[in-house]
DNA sequence: ACCCGCGAAACCTATGTATAATTCATAAAA
DNA sequence: TTTTATGAATTATACATAGGTTTCGCGGGT
């Protein structure tokens, strides 16, 4: 099942995990305890470097980052992860942040930005929401990745035919378009259906949509 | 062309307009001048009440709201518009805001949250981005609304058939499903294609997707 | 040699349309 | 109120086109 993206996510059913990066040891440990009270597996680091050494677990989860950290800041981590195409939801904490900083973080996709001191419940709410968001995203990612895996088993011709067929062209039109006989198009088309596991043209069209092959617009 | 939603938007090609709500007269006028320097039509009010009396223009645009206003605050306006299903992008300004306030606004969909004093260029950048976002959303809305208009011309039977056909069922399967003869299904199907203006089944499937009739998932 | 792309003949199923007829309900006119 | 008109829904027959598979065969490239 599932798939295999670069160095990232695939599991969606695993037990969720919170990863904390906070240099203040007492707060870090308090957060670990807090999350464990609601049964969340928790991993905690004291700096960005420690976090980036270990790769994130392949399970739904979120990051809880202090904005101000020794070395790379929480916002820097956000940027690094984005560059690495890792979309784990991030919750920021800060004791001395300002509005522009919070706005920048939110625009960059953070799910929340809490000011210290915060209420335990606010943090828990944010984490639960973030994990749910991650779970949904992973589910979506897995579906598309699996589709893409199937799509990659198609030959160049088959991909071409798939694109044209899902556009709504008839076999004869596809044939004219690519300079083949209609019968050959039918054969390729049949192979496409089998390889992609499509049980109907409607199915195939939706797959093409998910793969962003056909124009989503009309 | 286009459509007619509740009490709202339909035009996408019109000249963009910025609507300002700011009680400080000098800042309000400064903003009007600022926006006009880049050729943006601008409408300015001194309070939420004045804004809500006039309905928003049916053209791409955005709102620039002071957070603190006499009567309803900028955030209140955001809430009111959301309740009224109006999604004009909002840019907030504040002189005395705090992080939780900005985060709340951003979570509720604000495109930016500027602290006074802000640089003119920052405001212009925010406004330009917001207008572009609104234009894109309107375009999308219009397409779906037009589709929905067509869909509403379908009879109950035709809608039923459309749903089943776009699921990928064959005519005979649809017939069995709804207890009709296959030929009758064909007739309804043909009417659906003509009424919806679909030139192919692929077309119809995409329409069904846009109308959220068929499961987006597989 | 084998796989892949390509194509033809034959055959069957599915789709689409036209014609025609029946039933039903509702709306408009007498 | 009765009659009439209209439109939706239903089905059948018949025909034409499109879609899909199988079998068989050819040629090029790894």
Coordinates of C-alpha atoms (C1' of nucleotides) in Angstrom, one line a residue:
Chain A
X1 CA 0.0 0.0 0.0
X2 CA 0.8 3.7 0.3
X3 CA 3.8 5.2 -1.4
X4 CA 7.2 6.6 -1.0
X5 CA 8.0 10.3 -1.3
X6 CA 11.5 11.7 -1.2
X7 CA 12.4 11.5 2.4
X8 CA 9.0 12.0 3.8
X9 CA 5.5 10.9 4.5
X10 CA 3.4 7.9 3.6
X11 CA 1.7 6.6 6.7
X12 CA -1.6 8.0 7.7
X13 CA -2.8 5.4 10.2
X14 CA 0.2 5.4 12.5
X15 CA 0.1 6.8 16.0
X16 CA 0.4 10.6 15.9
X17 CA 3.5 12.2 17.3
X18 CA 4.3 15.7 18.5
X19 CA 7.8 17.0 18.0
X20 CA 8.9 19.8 20.3
X21 CA 11.8 22.1 19.8
X22 CA 12.4 24.4 22.8
X23 CA 15.6 25.4 24.4
X24 CA 14.2 26.1 27.8
X25 CA 14.5 22.7 29.4
X26 CA 11.8 23.2 32.0
X27 CA 9.3 24.3 29.4
X28 CA 10.3 21.5 27.1
X29 CA 9.8 19.0 29.7
X30 CA 6.5 20.5 30.8
X31 CA 5.3 20.2 27.2
X32 CA 6.4 16.6 27.0
X33 CA 4.4 15.9 30.1
X34 CA 1.4 17.9 28.8
X35 CA 1.2 16.0 25.6
X36 CA 1.7 12.7 27.2
X37 CA -1.3 13.4 29.5
X38 CA -3.5 13.1 26.5
X39 CA -1.6 10.0 25.2
X40 CA 0.4 11.7 22.5
X41 CA 3.8 10.3 21.7
X42 CA 6.3 13.2 22.0
X43 CA 9.8 13.8 20.8
X44 CA 11.7 16.8 22.2
X45 CA 14.8 18.7 21.1
X46 CA 16.7 21.7 22.4
X47 CA 17.7 23.2 19.1
X48 CA 17.0 23.2 15.4
X49 CA 20.2 21.3 14.7
X50 CA 19.1 18.4 16.8
X51 CA 15.7 18.3 15.0
X52 CA 17.2 18.4 11.6
X53 CA 19.6 15.6 12.3
X54 CA 16.8 13.2 12.9
X55 CA 14.4 12.9 10.2
X56 CA 10.8 13.3 11.1
X57 CA 8.8 10.2 11.9
X58 CA 6.6 8.9 9.1
X59 CA 3.4 9.3 11.0
X60 CA 0.7 12.0 11.4
X61 CA 1.9 14.7 13.7
X62 CA 3.0 18.3 14.1
X63 CA 5.8 20.5 15.3
X64 CA 5.8 22.8 18.2
X65 CA 8.6 25.3 17.8
X66 CA 9.9 28.0 19.9
X67 CA 10.5 31.0 17.7
X68 CA 13.7 32.0 19.4
X69 CA 16.2 29.2 19.5
X70 CA 19.9 28.9 19.6
X71 CA 21.2 28.7 16.1
X72 CA 18.4 28.5 13.6
X73 CA 15.1 30.1 14.8
X74 CA 11.7 28.4 14.6
X75 CA 10.9 30.5 11.5
X76 CA 14.2 29.3 9.9
X77 CA 13.1 25.8 10.6
X78 CA 9.8 26.5 8.9
X79 CA 11.7 27.8 5.9
X80 CA 14.0 24.8 5.8
X81 CA 11.2 22.3 5.9
X82 CA 9.3 24.2 3.2
X83 CA 12.4 24.0 1.0
X84 CA 12.6 20.3 1.7
X85 CA 9.0 20.0 0.7
X86 CA 8.0 18.8 4.2
X87 CA 4.6 20.0 5.2
X88 CA 4.3 19.0 8.8
X89 CA 2.0 21.5 10.5
X90 CA 3.8 23.9 12.7
X91 CA 2.7 25.6 15.9
X92 CA 4.9 28.4 17.1
X93 CA 5.5 29.6 20.6
X94 CA 7.1 32.9 21.5
X95 CA 7.8 35.0 24.6
X96 CA 8.9 38.1 22.7
X97 CA 7.4 38.0 19.3
X98 CA 5.7 40.8 17.5
X99 CA 2.8 41.0 15.1
X100 CA 4.8 41.0 11.8
X101 CA 6.5 37.9 12.9
X102 CA 3.3 36.1 13.7
X103 CA 1.8 37.2 10.4
X104 CA 4.7 36.1 8.4
X105 CA 4.6 32.7 10.1
X106 CA 0.9 32.3 9.5
X107 CA 1.2 33.4 5.9
X108 CA 3.9 30.7 5.5
X109 CA 1.4 28.1 6.7
X110 CA 1.7 27.9 10.5
X111 CA -1.4 26.5 12.1
X112 CA -1.0 28.6 15.2
X113 CA 1.2 31.1 17.0
X114 CA 1.0 31.1 20.7
X115 CA 2.4 33.7 23.1
X116 CA 4.0 32.6 26.3
X117 CA 2.6 32.0 28.7
X118 CA -0.2 30.1 27.1
X119 CA -2.9 28.0 28.6
X120 CA -2.3 24.3 28.4
X121 CA -5.6 23.8 26.8
X122 CA -4.8 26.3 24.0
X123 CA -1.7 24.3 23.2
X124 CA -3.6 21.0 23.2
X125 CA -6.3 22.4 21.0
X126 CA -3.7 23.6 18.5
X127 CA -1.9 20.3 18.5
X128 CA -5.0 18.3 18.0
X129 CA -6.1 20.4 15.2
X130 CA -2.7 20.3 13.6
X131 CA -2.5 16.6 13.8
X132 CA -5.9 16.2 12.2
X133 CA -4.8 18.6 9.4
X134 CA -1.7 16.5 8.9
X135 CA -3.6 13.3 8.8
X136 CA -5.9 14.7 6.1
X137 CA -3.0 16.0 4.1
X138 CA -1.2 12.7 4.3
X139 CA -4.3 10.9 3.2
X140 CA -4.5 13.1 0.1
X141 CA -0.8 12.8 -0.6
X142 CA -0.9 9.1 -0.4
X143 CA -3.7 8.8 -2.8
X144 CA -2.1 11.1 -5.4
X145 CA 1.3 9.4 -4.9
X146 CA -0.2 6.0 -5.5
X147 CA -1.9 7.3 -8.6
X148 CA 1.4 8.7 -9.7
X149 CA 3.1 5.4 -9.2
X150 CA 0.5 3.7 -11.4
X151 CA 0.9 6.5 -14.0
X152 CA 4.6 5.9 -14.1
X153 CA 4.1 2.4 -15.3
X154 CA 2.5 3.8 -18.5
X155 CA 4.6 4.0 -21.6
X156 CA 5.0 7.4 -23.3
X157 CA 2.3 6.5 -25.8
X158 CA -0.1 5.4 -23.2
X159 CA 0.3 8.6 -21.3
X160 CA -0.3 10.6 -24.4
X161 CA -3.5 8.6 -25.2
X162 CA -4.7 8.9 -21.6
X163 CA -4.3 12.7 -21.7
X164 CA -6.3 12.9 -25.0
X165 CA -9.0 10.4 -24.0
X166 CA -9.6 12.1 -20.7
X167 CA -9.9 15.4 -22.5
X168 CA -13.1 13.9 -24.0
X169 CA -11.8 13.1 -27.5
X170 CA -13.2 10.0 -29.3
X171 CA -10.8 7.2 -30.3
X172 CA -10.8 8.3 -33.9
X173 CA -10.0 11.9 -32.9
X174 CA -7.2 10.7 -30.7
X175 CA -5.9 8.6 -33.6
X176 CA -5.9 11.6 -35.9
X177 CA -4.3 13.7 -33.3
X178 CA -1.3 11.4 -32.8
X179 CA -1.2 9.9 -36.2
X180 CA -2.3 6.3 -35.4
X181 CA -5.0 4.1 -36.4
X182 CA -8.2 4.0 -34.3
X183 CA -7.6 0.3 -33.4
X184 CA -4.2 1.1 -32.0
X185 CA -5.6 3.8 -29.9
X186 CA -8.2 1.3 -28.5
X187 CA -5.4 -1.0 -27.6
X188 CA -3.4 1.6 -25.8
X189 CA -6.6 2.9 -24.1
X190 CA -7.4 -0.6 -22.9
X191 CA -3.9 -0.9 -21.5
X192 CA -4.2 2.4 -19.8
X193 CA -7.5 1.4 -18.1
X194 CA -5.9 -1.8 -16.8
X195 CA -2.7 -0.3 -15.7
X196 CA -4.3 2.5 -13.9
X197 CA -6.9 0.3 -12.4
X198 CA -9.8 2.4 -13.7
X199 CA -13.1 0.7 -13.9
X200 CA -14.7 3.2 -16.1
X201 CA -13.9 6.3 -18.2
X202 CA -15.3 8.4 -15.4
X203 CA -12.8 6.8 -13.1
X204 CA -10.0 7.6 -15.5
X205 CA -11.1 11.2 -15.9
X206 CA -11.0 11.7 -12.1
X207 CA -7.5 10.2 -12.0
X208 CA -6.4 12.6 -14.7
X209 CA -7.9 15.4 -12.6
X210 CA -6.0 14.3 -9.5
X211 CA -2.8 14.1 -11.5
X212 CA -3.5 17.5 -12.9
X213 CA -3.3 16.2 -16.5
X214 CA -6.5 17.6 -17.8
X215 CA -7.5 21.2 -17.4
X216 CA -9.4 21.4 -14.1
X217 CA -11.3 24.2 -15.8
X218 CA -13.7 23.9 -18.6
Chain B
X1 CA -23.1 35.2 -18.8
X2 CA -21.9 34.9 -15.3
X3 CA -24.3 34.3 -12.5
X4 CA -26.2 35.6 -9.5
X5 CA -25.3 34.6 -6.0
X6 CA -27.4 35.6 -3.0
X7 CA -26.4 39.3 -2.6
X8 CA -23.0 39.1 -3.9
X9 CA -20.4 38.7 -6.5
X10 CA -20.4 37.8 -10.1
X11 CA -18.2 40.1 -12.1
X12 CA -14.5 39.3 -12.5
X13 CA -13.5 41.6 -15.2
X14 CA -14.6 44.9 -13.7
X15 CA -12.2 47.5 -12.5
X16 CA -10.8 46.5 -9.1
X17 CA -11.8 48.6 -6.0
X18 CA -10.4 49.0 -2.6
X19 CA -12.8 49.7 0.3
X20 CA -11.3 51.4 3.3
X21 CA -12.8 51.5 6.8
X22 CA -10.8 53.8 9.1
X23 CA -12.1 56.2 11.6
X24 CA -9.0 58.4 11.6
X25 CA -9.8 60.9 8.9
X26 CA -6.3 61.8 8.1
X27 CA -5.1 58.2 7.7
X28 CA -8.3 57.4 5.7
X29 CA -7.6 60.2 3.3
X30 CA -4.0 59.3 3.0
X31 CA -5.0 55.8 2.1
X32 CA -7.4 57.0 -0.5
X33 CA -4.6 59.1 -2.1
X34 CA -2.2 56.2 -1.8
X35 CA -4.4 53.8 -3.6
X36 CA -5.3 56.3 -6.3
X37 CA -1.7 56.9 -7.1
X38 CA -1.6 53.4 -8.5
X39 CA -4.9 53.9 -10.2
X40 CA -7.1 51.9 -7.9
X41 CA -10.7 53.1 -7.4
X42 CA -11.2 53.6 -3.7
X43 CA -14.2 53.8 -1.4
X44 CA -13.7 55.0 2.2
X45 CA -15.9 54.8 5.3
X46 CA -15.4 56.0 8.8
X47 CA -17.2 53.1 10.6
X48 CA -18.4 49.6 10.2
X49 CA -22.0 50.8 10.1
X50 CA -21.3 53.0 7.0
X51 CA -19.7 50.0 5.3
X52 CA -22.5 47.6 6.0
X53 CA -25.2 50.0 4.8
X54 CA -23.7 50.1 1.3
X55 CA -23.4 46.7 -0.2
X56 CA -20.0 45.9 -1.6
X57 CA -19.4 46.6 -5.3
X58 CA -19.7 43.6 -7.6
X59 CA -16.1 43.8 -8.8
X60 CA -12.8 42.3 -7.7
X61 CA -11.4 44.1 -4.7
X62 CA -10.5 44.0 -1.1
X63 CA -11.2 45.5 2.2
X64 CA -8.7 47.5 4.3
X65 CA -10.0 47.6 7.8
X66 CA -8.7 49.3 10.9
X67 CA -9.0 46.8 13.8
X68 CA -10.2 49.4 16.3
X69 CA -13.2 51.2 15.1
X70 CA -16.2 53.0 16.7
X71 CA -19.0 50.4 17.0
X72 CA -18.2 47.2 15.3
X73 CA -14.4 46.4 15.2
X74 CA -12.6 45.3 12.1
X75 CA -12.7 41.8 13.4
X76 CA -16.4 42.0 13.9
X77 CA -16.8 43.1 10.3
X78 CA -14.8 40.1 9.2
X79 CA -17.2 37.9 11.2
X80 CA -20.3 39.6 9.8
X81 CA -19.1 39.2 6.2
X82 CA -18.2 35.6 6.8
X83 CA -21.7 35.0 8.2
X84 CA -23.1 36.7 5.1
X85 CA -21.0 34.4 3.0
X86 CA -19.0 37.3 1.5
X87 CA -15.4 36.4 1.0
X88 CA -13.8 39.6 0.0
X89 CA -10.2 39.5 1.1
X90 CA -9.4 41.6 4.1
X91 CA -6.3 43.5 5.1
X92 CA -6.2 44.7 8.7
X93 CA -4.4 47.7 10.1
X94 CA -3.8 48.2 13.8
X95 CA -1.9 50.6 16.0
X96 CA -2.4 48.6 19.2
X97 CA -3.0 45.0 18.3
X98 CA -1.4 42.0 19.8
X99 CA -0.3 38.7 18.5
X100 CA -3.4 36.7 19.5
X101 CA -5.5 39.2 17.6
X102 CA -3.4 39.0 14.5
X103 CA -3.4 35.2 14.6
X104 CA -7.1 35.0 15.0
X105 CA -7.6 37.3 12.1
X106 CA -5.2 35.4 9.9
X107 CA -6.8 32.1 10.9
X108 CA -10.1 33.5 9.9
X109 CA -8.7 34.2 6.4
X110 CA -7.3 37.7 6.5
X111 CA -4.6 38.2 3.8
X112 CA -2.5 40.5 5.9
X113 CA -2.3 42.3 9.2
X114 CA -0.3 45.5 9.2
X115 CA 0.9 47.4 12.2
X116 CA 0.8 51.2 12.1
X117 CA 2.8 52.8 11.0
X118 CA 3.4 50.7 7.9
X119 CA 5.3 51.5 4.8
X120 CA 3.1 52.6 1.9
X121 CA 4.7 49.9 -0.2
X122 CA 3.7 47.2 2.2
X123 CA 0.1 48.2 2.0
X124 CA 0.2 48.4 -1.7
X125 CA 1.7 45.0 -2.0
X126 CA -0.9 43.6 0.3
X127 CA -3.7 45.2 -1.6
X128 CA -2.5 44.1 -5.0
X129 CA -2.1 40.5 -3.7
X130 CA -5.6 40.6 -2.2
X131 CA -7.2 41.9 -5.3
X132 CA -5.5 39.2 -7.3
X133 CA -6.8 36.6 -4.9
X134 CA -10.3 38.0 -5.1
X135 CA -10.2 37.9 -8.9
X136 CA -9.2 34.3 -8.9
X137 CA -11.9 33.3 -6.4
X138 CA -14.5 35.2 -8.4
X139 CA -13.5 33.4 -11.5
X140 CA -13.9 30.1 -9.8
X141 CA -17.2 31.1 -8.2
X142 CA -18.6 32.2 -11.5
X143 CA -17.7 29.0 -13.2
X144 CA -19.3 26.9 -10.5
X145 CA -22.4 29.2 -10.3
X146 CA -22.9 28.9 -14.0
X147 CA -22.6 25.2 -13.8
X148 CA -25.1 25.2 -11.0
X149 CA -27.5 27.3 -13.1
X150 CA -27.4 24.7 -15.8
X151 CA -27.7 21.9 -13.3
X152 CA -30.9 23.5 -11.9
X153 CA -32.6 23.2 -15.3
X154 CA -32.4 19.4 -14.9
X155 CA -35.4 17.5 -13.7
X156 CA -35.1 15.3 -10.7
X157 CA -34.7 12.2 -12.9
X158 CA -32.1 13.8 -15.0
X159 CA -30.0 14.7 -11.9
X160 CA -30.3 11.2 -10.6
X161 CA -29.1 9.8 -13.9
X162 CA -26.3 12.3 -14.1
X163 CA -25.1 11.3 -10.7
X164 CA -25.0 7.6 -11.5
X165 CA -23.6 8.0 -15.0
X166 CA -20.7 10.2 -13.8
X167 CA -20.0 7.6 -11.2
X168 CA -19.0 5.4 -14.0
X169 CA -22.0 3.1 -14.3
X170 CA -23.1 1.8 -17.6
X171 CA -26.5 2.6 -18.9
X172 CA -27.8 -0.8 -18.1
X173 CA -26.5 -0.6 -14.6
X174 CA -28.1 2.8 -14.1
X175 CA -31.3 1.4 -15.4
X176 CA -31.2 -1.5 -12.9
X177 CA -30.3 0.9 -10.1
X178 CA -33.3 3.2 -10.6
X179 CA -35.7 0.6 -12.0
X180 CA -36.0 1.9 -15.6
X181 CA -35.3 0.4 -19.0
X182 CA -32.0 1.0 -20.5
X183 CA -33.5 3.0 -23.4
X184 CA -35.1 5.5 -21.0
X185 CA -31.8 6.0 -19.3
X186 CA -30.2 6.8 -22.7
X187 CA -32.9 9.4 -23.3
X188 CA -32.4 11.1 -20.0
X189 CA -28.6 10.9 -20.4
X190 CA -28.8 12.6 -23.8
X191 CA -31.0 15.3 -22.3
X192 CA -28.5 15.8 -19.5
X193 CA -25.6 16.1 -21.9
X194 CA -27.5 18.7 -24.0
X195 CA -28.8 20.7 -21.0
X196 CA -25.4 20.8 -19.3
X197 CA -23.6 21.6 -22.5
X198 CA -21.3 18.7 -22.1
X199 CA -19.5 17.7 -25.2
X200 CA -18.3 14.4 -23.9
X201 CA -18.7 12.2 -20.9
X202 CA -15.3 13.4 -19.6
X203 CA -16.8 16.9 -19.7
X204 CA -19.8 15.8 -17.7
X205 CA -17.6 14.0 -15.2
X206 CA -15.6 17.2 -14.6
X207 CA -18.8 19.1 -14.2
X208 CA -20.0 16.6 -11.6
X209 CA -16.7 17.0 -9.8
X210 CA -17.0 20.8 -9.8
X211 CA -20.6 20.4 -8.5
X212 CA -19.3 18.0 -5.9
X213 CA -21.8 15.4 -7.0
X214 CA -19.4 12.5 -7.4
X215 CA -16.9 11.5 -4.8
X216 CA -13.7 13.5 -5.3
X217 CA -12.0 10.5 -4.0
X218 CA -11.8 7.2 -5.6
Chain C
dA1 C1' 15.0 -13.7 -28.5
dC2 C1' 11.9 -10.7 -26.4
dC3 C1' 9.3 -6.7 -25.5
dC4 C1' 7.0 -2.9 -27.3
dG5 C1' 4.5 -0.3 -30.5
dC6 C1' 1.7 -0.8 -34.3
dG7 C1' -2.0 -2.4 -37.1
dA8 C1' -5.8 -5.5 -39.3
dA9 C1' -9.9 -8.6 -39.2
dA10 C1' -13.6 -10.2 -36.7
dC11 C1' -16.8 -9.8 -33.2
dC12 C1' -19.5 -8.2 -29.4
dT13 C1' -21.1 -4.7 -26.4
dA14 C1' -22.2 0.0 -25.3
dT15 C1' -23.8 4.5 -26.6
dG16 C1' -26.6 7.8 -29.1
dT17 C1' -30.5 9.3 -31.8
dA18 C1' -34.8 9.3 -34.3
dT19 C1' -39.6 8.0 -34.5
dA20 C1' -43.6 6.8 -32.2
dA21 C1' -46.8 5.9 -28.6
dT22 C1' -48.7 5.9 -23.6
dT23 C1' -49.3 7.8 -19.1
dC24 C1' -49.5 11.4 -15.8
dA25 C1' -49.7 15.9 -13.8
dT26 C1' -50.1 20.5 -14.1
dA27 C1' -51.3 24.8 -16.2
dA28 C1' -54.0 27.5 -19.2
dA29 C1' -58.1 28.4 -21.7
dA30 C1' -63.0 27.9 -22.7
Chain D
dT1 C1' -65.7 22.9 -14.1
dT2 C1' -64.4 20.8 -18.2
dT3 C1' -61.3 20.9 -21.9
dT4 C1' -57.0 21.5 -23.8
dA5 C1' -52.3 22.1 -24.0
dT6 C1' -47.9 21.3 -22.3
dG7 C1' -44.1 18.9 -20.4
dA8 C1' -42.1 15.0 -17.9
dA9 C1' -41.5 10.3 -17.8
dT10 C1' -41.7 6.0 -19.7
dT11 C1' -40.9 2.3 -23.2
dA12 C1' -40.2 0.1 -27.9
dT13 C1' -38.1 -0.5 -32.5
dA14 C1' -34.5 0.4 -35.5
dC15 C1' -30.3 2.1 -37.0
dA16 C1' -25.8 4.1 -36.7
dT17 C1' -21.6 5.0 -34.4
dA18 C1' -18.3 4.2 -30.6
dG19 C1' -15.9 1.3 -27.5
dG20 C1' -13.5 -2.9 -26.3
dT21 C1' -11.3 -7.5 -26.8
dT22 C1' -9.2 -11.4 -29.1
dT23 C1' -6.4 -13.3 -32.5
dC24 C1' -2.8 -12.8 -35.7
dG25 C1' 1.1 -10.6 -37.6
dC26 C1' 4.9 -7.2 -38.6
dG27 C1' 9.0 -4.5 -37.5
dG28 C1' 12.3 -2.1 -34.5
dG29 C1' 15.2 -1.8 -30.6
dT30 C1' 17.5 -3.8 -26.2

